[in-house]
Coordinates of C-alpha atoms in Angstrom, one line a residue:
M1053 CA 22.4 -6.4 16.9
L1054 CA 22.8 -2.6 16.9
K1055 CA 25.1 -2.9 13.8
D1056 CA 22.4 -4.6 11.9
A1057 CA 19.7 -2.2 13.1
A1058 CA 22.1 0.6 12.2
T1059 CA 22.1 -0.6 8.6
G1060 CA 18.3 -1.2 8.5
A1061 CA 18.0 2.5 9.9
V1062 CA 20.3 3.8 7.1
W1063 CA 18.3 2.0 4.5
L1064 CA 14.9 2.9 6.2
G1065 CA 16.0 6.3 6.9
L1066 CA 16.8 7.0 3.5
S1067 CA 13.7 5.7 1.7
Q1068 CA 11.7 7.3 4.6
W1069 CA 13.2 10.6 4.1
L1070 CA 13.0 10.1 0.3
V1071 CA 9.1 9.3 0.8
R1072 CA 8.9 12.2 3.1
F1073 CA 10.4 14.6 0.4
L1074 CA 7.9 13.3 -1.8
G1075 CA 5.1 14.1 0.6
V1076 CA 6.4 17.5 1.6
F1077 CA 6.7 18.5 -2.2
S1078 CA 3.1 16.9 -2.8
I1079 CA 1.8 18.8 -0.1
I1080 CA 3.5 22.3 -1.2
I1081 CA 1.9 21.7 -4.6
L1082 CA -1.2 20.1 -3.8
A1083 CA -2.1 23.0 -1.2
R1084 CA -1.7 25.7 -4.1
Y1085 CA -4.4 23.7 -6.3
L1086 CA -6.8 22.1 -3.7
S1087 CA -8.7 23.7 -0.7
A1088 CA -9.4 23.0 2.7
S1089 CA -12.4 21.6 2.0
D1090 CA -10.8 19.0 -0.6
Y1091 CA -8.8 18.0 2.0
G1092 CA -11.8 17.7 4.3
V1093 CA -13.8 15.7 1.9
M1094 CA -10.7 13.4 1.6
A1095 CA -10.2 13.1 5.3
L1096 CA -13.8 11.9 5.7
I1097 CA -13.1 9.4 2.8
N1098 CA -9.8 8.1 4.7
I1099 CA -11.7 8.0 8.2
S1100 CA -14.1 5.6 6.6
V1101 CA -11.8 3.5 5.0
S1102 CA -9.3 3.4 8.0
F1103 CA -12.2 2.5 10.5
L1104 CA -12.3 -1.2 8.9
E1105 CA -8.7 -1.5 8.0
T1106 CA -7.5 -0.6 11.5
V1107 CA -10.3 -2.5 13.5
L1108 CA -9.5 -5.6 11.3
V1109 CA -5.7 -5.5 11.4
L1110 CA -4.7 -9.1 12.3
G1111 CA -0.9 -8.2 13.3
I1112 CA 0.3 -10.6 10.4
G1113 CA 3.5 -8.6 10.2
R1114 CA 4.2 -8.6 13.8
F1115 CA 3.6 -12.4 14.0
I1116 CA 6.0 -13.0 11.2
I1117 CA 8.7 -10.9 12.9
A1118 CA 8.0 -12.3 16.3
K1119 CA 7.8 -15.8 15.5
Q1120 CA 11.4 -17.3 15.9
S1121 CA 11.0 -20.2 13.3
L1122 CA 8.7 -19.7 10.4
T1123 CA 7.6 -22.3 7.9
T1124 CA 6.1 -22.0 4.5
D1125 CA 2.8 -23.1 6.0
D1126 CA 2.9 -20.2 8.6
L1127 CA 3.4 -17.6 5.3
N1128 CA 0.9 -19.0 3.3
T1129 CA -1.7 -18.9 6.1
A1130 CA -0.9 -15.4 7.1
W1131 CA -1.2 -14.3 3.3
T1132 CA -4.6 -16.0 3.1
F1133 CA -5.6 -14.7 6.1
N1134 CA -4.9 -11.0 4.7
V1135 CA -6.7 -11.9 1.4
L1136 CA -9.7 -12.9 3.2
K1137 CA -9.9 -9.7 5.2
M1138 CA -9.2 -7.3 2.5
I1139 CA -11.9 -8.9 0.7
F1140 CA -14.3 -8.5 3.7
I1141 CA -13.2 -5.0 4.3
G1142 CA -13.6 -3.7 0.4
S1143 CA -17.0 -5.5 0.2
A1144 CA -18.2 -4.0 3.5
L1145 CA -17.3 -0.5 2.4
F1146 CA -18.7 -1.0 -0.9
L1147 CA -22.2 -1.7 0.7
I1148 CA -21.9 1.0 3.2
A1149 CA -20.7 3.7 1.4
P1150 CA -24.3 5.2 0.9
L1151 CA -25.0 5.2 4.6
I1152 CA -21.4 6.9 5.1
G1153 CA -22.3 9.5 3.1
E1154 CA -25.7 9.9 4.7
F1155 CA -24.3 10.1 8.2
Y1156 CA -21.9 12.9 7.2
D1157 CA -24.5 14.6 5.0
T1158 CA -22.0 14.4 2.0
P1159 CA -23.5 12.5 -1.0
D1160 CA -19.9 13.1 -2.6
L1161 CA -18.6 10.6 -0.6
V1162 CA -20.3 7.8 -1.9
L1163 CA -18.7 7.2 -5.5
P1164 CA -14.9 7.6 -4.2
I1165 CA -15.7 5.1 -1.4
K1166 CA -17.0 2.5 -3.8
L1167 CA -13.9 3.0 -6.1
I1168 CA -11.4 3.0 -3.2
S1169 CA -13.2 -0.2 -1.8
V1170 CA -12.4 -2.1 -5.2
S1171 CA -8.9 -1.2 -5.0
I1172 CA -8.8 -2.7 -1.4
M1173 CA -10.2 -5.9 -2.7
I1174 CA -7.5 -6.1 -5.4
G1175 CA -4.7 -4.8 -3.3
G1176 CA -5.7 -7.5 -0.7
F1177 CA -3.7 -10.1 -3.0
E1178 CA -0.4 -8.5 -2.1
N1179 CA 2.4 -10.6 -1.2
I1180 CA 3.6 -10.5 2.6
S1181 CA 7.2 -10.2 0.9
A1182 CA 8.0 -6.7 2.8
D1183 CA 7.4 -8.5 6.2
I1184 CA 9.5 -11.4 5.5
L1185 CA 12.5 -9.1 4.4
K1186 CA 12.1 -7.1 7.8
K1187 CA 12.7 -10.3 9.4
E1188 CA 15.5 -11.3 7.6
L1189 CA 16.8 -7.5 8.1
K1190 CA 17.0 -7.0 4.2
F1191 CA 15.9 -3.5 4.5
N1192 CA 17.5 -2.5 1.1
R1193 CA 14.4 -4.3 -0.8
V1194 CA 12.1 -2.9 1.7
S1195 CA 13.1 0.4 0.7
I1196 CA 12.0 -0.1 -3.0
Y1197 CA 8.7 -1.4 -1.8
I1198 CA 8.1 1.9 0.5
I1199 CA 9.6 4.4 -2.2
T1200 CA 7.9 3.2 -5.3
P1201 CA 4.2 3.2 -4.5
K1202 CA 4.8 6.6 -3.2
L1203 CA 6.5 8.0 -6.1
I1204 CA 3.9 6.6 -8.6
G1205 CA 0.9 8.1 -6.2
S1206 CA 2.7 11.7 -5.9
I1207 CA 3.0 11.8 -9.7
V1208 CA -0.8 10.8 -9.8
N1209 CA -1.8 13.3 -7.4
I1210 CA 0.0 16.3 -8.6
A1211 CA -0.9 15.7 -12.4
L1212 CA -4.6 15.3 -11.3
A1213 CA -4.4 18.2 -8.8
V1214 CA -3.2 20.6 -11.8
L1215 CA -5.8 19.3 -14.2
L1216 CA -8.9 18.8 -12.0
E1217 CA -8.2 21.0 -9.1
S1218 CA -10.6 18.8 -7.1
Y1219 CA -10.3 16.3 -4.2
W1220 CA -10.5 13.3 -7.2
A1221 CA -6.7 13.7 -7.2
L1222 CA -6.5 12.4 -3.9
V1223 CA -8.8 9.7 -4.6
Y1224 CA -6.8 8.4 -7.7
G1225 CA -3.5 8.9 -6.1
T1226 CA -4.6 6.4 -3.4
I1227 CA -5.9 4.0 -5.4
A1228 CA -2.5 4.1 -7.5
I1229 CA -0.5 3.7 -4.3
R1230 CA -2.5 0.4 -3.6
I1231 CA -2.0 -1.2 -7.0
T1232 CA 1.5 0.0 -7.1
S1233 CA 1.9 -2.1 -3.8
L1234 CA 0.4 -4.8 -4.9
I1235 CA 2.8 -5.0 -8.1
V1236 CA 6.0 -4.3 -6.5
S1237 CA 5.2 -6.9 -3.6
Y1238 CA 5.8 -9.6 -6.1
F1239 CA 9.0 -8.5 -7.4
I1240 CA 11.2 -7.9 -4.2
H1241 CA 11.3 -11.2 -2.8
P1242 CA 10.9 -15.0 -4.3
F1243 CA 8.4 -15.9 -2.1
R1244 CA 5.2 -17.1 -3.8
P1245 CA 2.0 -17.5 -1.6
K1246 CA -0.7 -20.0 -2.0
F1247 CA -4.1 -20.3 -0.2
S1248 CA -3.5 -22.3 3.2
F1249 CA -5.0 -22.7 6.6
K1250 CA -2.7 -25.0 8.0
S1251 CA -1.4 -22.6 10.7
K1252 CA -4.6 -21.2 11.2
N1253 CA -4.8 -22.1 15.0
E1254 CA -1.6 -20.3 15.6
I1255 CA -2.1 -17.3 13.8
W1256 CA -5.6 -16.6 15.1
E1257 CA -4.4 -16.8 18.7
F1258 CA -1.8 -14.2 17.8
S1259 CA -4.5 -12.1 15.8
K1260 CA -7.2 -12.2 18.1
L1261 CA -5.5 -10.2 20.8
S1262 CA -4.4 -7.8 18.0
L1263 CA -8.2 -7.3 17.0
G1264 CA -8.8 -6.6 20.8
S1265 CA -6.6 -3.6 20.7
N1266 CA -7.5 -2.3 17.2
F1267 CA -11.0 -0.6 17.9
A1268 CA -9.1 1.1 20.6
I1269 CA -6.6 2.2 18.5
F1270 CA -9.2 3.6 16.0
I1271 CA -11.1 5.4 18.7
K1272 CA -7.7 6.8 20.1
N1273 CA -6.3 8.0 16.8
K1274 CA -9.5 9.1 15.0
L1275 CA -12.1 10.1 17.3
D1276 CA -11.3 13.9 17.1
S1277 CA -11.4 13.9 13.4
I1278 CA -14.9 11.8 13.3
L1279 CA -16.2 14.3 15.7
I1280 CA -15.0 17.7 13.8
G1281 CA -16.0 16.1 10.6
K1282 CA -19.8 15.5 11.7
Y1283 CA -20.2 18.8 13.8
Y1284 CA -17.7 21.4 12.0
S1285 CA -17.3 22.4 8.3
S1286 CA -15.3 20.1 5.7
E1287 CA -12.8 23.4 5.7
E1288 CA -12.1 23.0 9.4
L1289 CA -11.5 19.6 9.0
G1290 CA -9.2 20.0 6.3
S1291 CA -7.2 22.5 8.1
Y1292 CA -6.8 20.3 10.9
T1293 CA -5.8 17.4 8.7
M1294 CA -3.2 19.3 7.1
A1295 CA -2.0 20.3 10.7
Q1296 CA -1.8 16.7 11.8
T1297 CA 0.0 16.0 8.3
V1298 CA 2.6 18.6 9.2
A1299 CA 3.1 17.8 13.0
S1300 CA 3.9 14.2 12.1
I1301 CA 7.0 15.2 10.0
P1302 CA 9.2 15.6 12.9
S1303 CA 7.6 12.8 15.0
T1304 CA 6.2 10.0 13.1
E1305 CA 8.1 10.0 10.0
V1306 CA 11.6 10.7 11.4
T1307 CA 11.4 7.9 13.8
T1308 CA 9.4 5.3 11.8
P1309 CA 12.7 4.1 10.2
V1310 CA 14.7 3.8 13.4
I1311 CA 12.0 1.9 15.3
G1312 CA 11.2 -0.1 12.1
S1313 CA 14.8 -1.5 12.1
L1314 CA 15.0 -1.8 15.9
I1315 CA 12.3 -4.0 16.5
P1316 CA 13.3 -6.9 13.9
S1317 CA 16.9 -6.7 15.3
L1318 CA 15.6 -7.0 18.9
S1319 CA 13.6 -9.8 18.2
K1320 CA 16.7 -11.9 17.1
N1321 CA 18.2 -10.7 20.3
K1322 CA 16.1 -11.9 22.5
K1323 CA 17.9 -15.2 23.7
Y1324 CA 20.6 -13.2 25.4
P1325 CA 18.4 -11.4 28.1
R1326 CA 21.0 -8.8 29.3
E1327 CA 22.0 -7.9 26.0
Y1328 CA 18.4 -7.6 24.9
I1329 CA 17.6 -5.5 27.7
E1330 CA 20.4 -3.0 27.4
N1331 CA 19.5 -2.6 23.8
V1332 CA 15.9 -2.1 24.6
T1333 CA 16.9 1.0 26.7
R1334 CA 19.2 2.2 24.0
G1335 CA 16.6 1.9 21.6
L1336 CA 14.4 4.2 23.7
Q1337 CA 17.2 6.9 24.1
I1338 CA 17.8 6.8 20.3
V1339 CA 14.3 7.4 19.6
S1340 CA 13.9 10.4 22.2
L1341 CA 17.1 11.9 21.2
I1342 CA 15.8 11.8 17.6
V1343 CA 12.2 12.9 18.4
W1344 CA 12.3 15.7 21.0
P1345 CA 14.7 17.9 19.2
A1346 CA 12.7 17.4 15.5
C1347 CA 9.6 18.4 17.3
F1348 CA 11.0 21.5 19.0
G1349 CA 12.7 22.5 15.5
L1350 CA 9.4 22.7 13.9
L1351 CA 7.7 24.3 16.7
T1352 CA 10.2 27.3 16.0
I1353 CA 9.7 27.6 12.5
S1354 CA 6.0 26.5 11.9
S1355 CA 4.6 30.1 10.8
E1356 CA 7.7 30.2 8.5
F1357 CA 7.0 26.8 7.1
V1358 CA 3.1 27.3 6.7
D1359 CA 3.8 30.9 4.9
I1360 CA 6.5 29.8 2.5
A1361 CA 5.8 26.2 1.8
L1362 CA 2.0 26.1 1.9
S1363 CA 0.7 29.6 1.1
S1364 CA -1.0 32.2 3.6
K1365 CA -4.5 30.6 2.9
W1366 CA -3.4 27.7 5.4
E1367 CA -2.2 30.2 8.0
T1368 CA -4.9 28.8 10.4
I1369 CA -3.3 25.5 10.6
T1370 CA -0.6 26.9 13.3
L1371 CA -3.3 27.5 15.9
Y1372 CA -3.2 23.5 16.1
L1373 CA 0.4 22.8 15.3
P1374 CA 2.0 23.2 18.7
I1375 CA -0.5 20.9 20.5
L1376 CA -0.5 18.4 17.6
T1377 CA 3.3 18.0 17.6
L1378 CA 3.6 17.4 21.3
I1379 CA 0.7 15.1 21.1
L1380 CA 2.3 13.0 18.1
S1381 CA 5.8 13.2 19.7
V1382 CA 4.7 11.4 23.0
D1383 CA 2.7 8.9 20.7
V1384 CA 6.0 7.7 19.2
I1385 CA 7.4 6.7 22.7
A1386 CA 4.3 5.1 23.3
G1387 CA 4.4 3.1 20.1
Y1388 CA 7.9 1.9 20.6
S1389 CA 6.9 0.7 24.2
K1390 CA 4.0 -1.1 22.6
Q1391 CA 6.3 -2.9 20.3
I1392 CA 8.4 -4.0 23.1
L1393 CA 5.6 -5.2 25.0
I1394 CA 4.5 -7.7 21.9
L1395 CA 8.1 -9.0 21.8
E1396 CA 7.8 -9.7 25.4
G1397 CA 4.6 -11.7 24.8
K1398 CA 2.7 -9.2 26.9
L1399 CA 0.0 -8.4 23.9
L1400 CA -2.8 -8.5 26.5
F1401 CA -1.5 -6.0 28.7
A1402 CA -1.0 -3.9 25.7
V1403 CA -4.4 -4.2 25.0
K1404 CA -5.7 -3.5 28.5
C1405 CA -3.7 -0.4 28.3
E1406 CA -5.1 0.8 25.2
W1407 CA -8.7 0.3 26.3
I1408 CA -8.2 2.1 29.7
L1409 CA -7.2 5.0 27.6
V1410 CA -10.0 4.8 25.4
I1411 CA -12.5 4.8 28.3
Y1412 CA -10.9 8.1 29.2
Y1413 CA -11.1 9.3 25.9
I1414 CA -14.8 8.3 25.5
F1415 CA -15.8 10.5 28.5
S1416 CA -13.8 13.4 28.1
F1417 CA -14.9 14.2 24.6
P1418 CA -18.5 14.8 25.3
L1419 CA -17.2 17.7 27.5
A1420 CA -15.0 19.1 24.6
M1421 CA -18.1 18.8 22.4
Y1422 CA -20.0 20.7 25.1
Y1423 CA -17.6 23.5 24.8
T1424 CA -17.6 23.0 20.9
S1425 CA -13.9 23.8 20.9
I1426 CA -11.6 22.0 18.6
D1427 CA -8.8 23.3 21.0
M1428 CA -10.7 21.9 24.2
M1429 CA -10.6 18.1 22.3
L1430 CA -6.8 18.7 21.6
Y1431 CA -6.2 19.2 25.5
F1432 CA -8.2 16.3 26.2
K1433 CA -6.0 14.5 23.9
I1434 CA -2.6 15.6 24.8
D1435 CA -3.5 14.7 28.5
K1436 CA -4.3 10.9 27.2
Q1437 CA -1.1 11.1 25.2
Y1438 CA 1.1 11.7 28.2
S1439 CA -0.4 8.9 30.3
N1440 CA 0.1 6.8 26.9
G1441 CA 3.6 7.6 26.8
N1442 CA 4.2 6.6 30.7
R1443 CA 3.0 3.2 29.8
F1444 CA 6.8 2.4 29.2
F1445 CA 7.6 2.6 32.4
L1446 CA 4.9 0.3 34.1

């Protein structure tokens, strides 16, 4: 099992590192042509789009990986659910775009959100081939699916940032990524989906528990950005968003390929309980050995990285980097634990954990807003994330 996981980690690692290189390169270029205000506007757009996308996640990929014996009906029904979901999300965003602009008192949000909502509806017809390939442990093809859209998106972002020097470069880059993902998904696997509802009951039983945790996940991940966007300037939200992007490099980005290859391998190994438990523990050790040194490494060079890579105009993000780096590193451990709970069929327990933490979050953030301090919100968040990381040992 670990051999398959190691091979998968190599493929996913190479693709993720290439994607990360493209991302860092894009950030370095974009930071010189775009302002913190541009990033703040795009952050508001992403919050609006990610609300429905996160809340309505059906867990299709987890269902495909977790189920031991998949049928063509399962795959067709999974694809059908996903298409209908994305059409609903795109339509809803298109209709409520004016309300979002009014809520944030930023009329410039309306047109970008409408354009992205159309791309969501078109992209909803994307094949589920990447999830099938992950289950088959064919990570070399998954790498193509990961790299190509990011490459196209980076080219569009940089070219338009130089030409426009506006947040519109980020908007068009986002649309380019969605359309490219749609096209690539039909080239990497021979499966051709058809509309079907034959396995609707089984998939809905799995998905409805996912829906129960999705709103909690959104609140956990986005409430701080929503409050900053509402009560602070777009420049401050842009700086905070850039800090999150930089802080995610040693945590989320470094460990994503490792966890992404471990989980499908563990799923295939469940029929051997003793070996399965040993491999779960080893997986946690591997993730921990990667994430903590990487995070401490970033902390030691954070000021130098910001000055050299992003330029001095982004110097303020160094105020948030230490706390955000620690928050995201703990979240990696919590994310691994949640994947294990899902493999164990304990999704309901994972959902309850999410909601307990969100209740804490909702009650603590008004106190943070009373002090009108972004730093205070971060301290509440890191306390919550520490509890979240301990979930693995429950």
